Structure formats: C-alpha cells, structure tokens
C-alpha cells in the first residue's frame, strides 16, 4: 500500500499502526491524520531513531485495513 492509500484509509489503518508502534497514543495517531511527515517525526521522537530508520519502518510495515 502506498502512502496515498494509507492516508486515504487512515481511520481503517489506525489499529494496525498501534500494533506496530505501541508507544504512540491514540491521540497522537489521530492528530497525524495520515500526514506522512508528521508520522515520520512522531516515530523519530518516540523511538529515538533517525529519519531514515523511521522511513524504513514505514516501508516494511504491513498496513492492515480494519473493516468499518
């Protein structure tokens, strides 16, 4: 799934985001609202990783859609 698809389906992928990045709060995930740059920054901040590592994590992540 490319980022435009992720952004367009943000409400359906929020649950899978929580499973992949458990340190992020529901409010933080909601505030990102599918914006890739904000999401990258949040991962960097919470996990203490470089931008490149955050990008790798996002690229490797299995984006699962929840019904609904």
Coordinates of C-alpha atoms in Angstrom, one line a residue:
X1 CA 0.0 0.0 0.0
X2 CA 1.5 3.4 -1.0
X3 CA 1.2 6.4 1.3
X4 CA -1.7 8.0 -0.6
X5 CA -3.7 4.8 0.1
X6 CA -2.6 4.8 3.7
X7 CA -3.6 8.5 4.1
X8 CA -7.0 7.8 2.4
X9 CA -7.7 4.9 4.7
X10 CA -6.3 6.4 7.9
X11 CA -9.3 5.5 10.0
X12 CA -9.1 1.9 8.9
X13 CA -5.3 1.5 9.5
X14 CA -5.1 3.2 12.9
X15 CA -5.5 -0.1 14.7
X16 CA -2.6 -1.7 12.8
X17 CA -0.5 1.4 13.5
X18 CA -1.0 0.9 17.2
X19 CA 0.1 -2.7 16.9
X20 CA 3.3 -1.7 15.0
X21 CA 4.2 1.3 17.1
X22 CA 2.8 0.7 20.6
X23 CA 4.4 3.7 22.2
X24 CA 2.2 6.1 20.1
X25 CA -1.0 7.2 21.8
X26 CA -4.4 7.1 20.2
X27 CA -4.5 10.9 20.3
X28 CA -1.1 11.2 18.6
X29 CA -2.2 8.7 15.9
X30 CA -5.4 10.7 15.4
X31 CA -3.5 14.0 15.2
X32 CA -1.2 12.7 12.5
X33 CA -4.3 12.3 10.3
X34 CA -2.4 10.4 7.6
X35 CA 0.3 13.1 7.1
X36 CA 3.5 11.2 6.3
X37 CA 5.9 13.9 7.5
X38 CA 4.1 14.2 10.8
X39 CA 4.1 10.4 11.2
X40 CA 7.8 10.2 10.5
X41 CA 8.5 12.8 13.1
X42 CA 6.4 11.1 15.6
X43 CA 8.2 7.8 15.1
X44 CA 11.6 9.5 15.4
X45 CA 10.6 11.3 18.6
X46 CA 9.0 8.3 20.4
X47 CA 11.5 5.7 19.3
X48 CA 14.7 7.8 19.1
X49 CA 15.5 6.7 15.6
X50 CA 16.8 8.6 12.6
X51 CA 14.5 9.8 9.8
X52 CA 15.9 7.1 7.6
X53 CA 15.1 4.4 10.1
X54 CA 11.6 5.7 10.6
X55 CA 11.1 5.6 6.8
X56 CA 12.4 2.0 6.7
X57 CA 10.0 1.0 9.4
X58 CA 7.1 2.6 7.5
X59 CA 8.1 0.9 4.2
X60 CA 8.4 -2.5 5.9
X61 CA 5.2 -2.2 7.8
X62 CA 2.3 -4.4 6.8
X63 CA -0.6 -2.0 6.5
X64 CA -3.8 -3.9 7.5
X65 CA -7.2 -2.4 6.9
X66 CA -9.8 -2.9 9.6
X67 CA -13.3 -3.2 8.4
X68 CA -15.6 -0.4 9.1

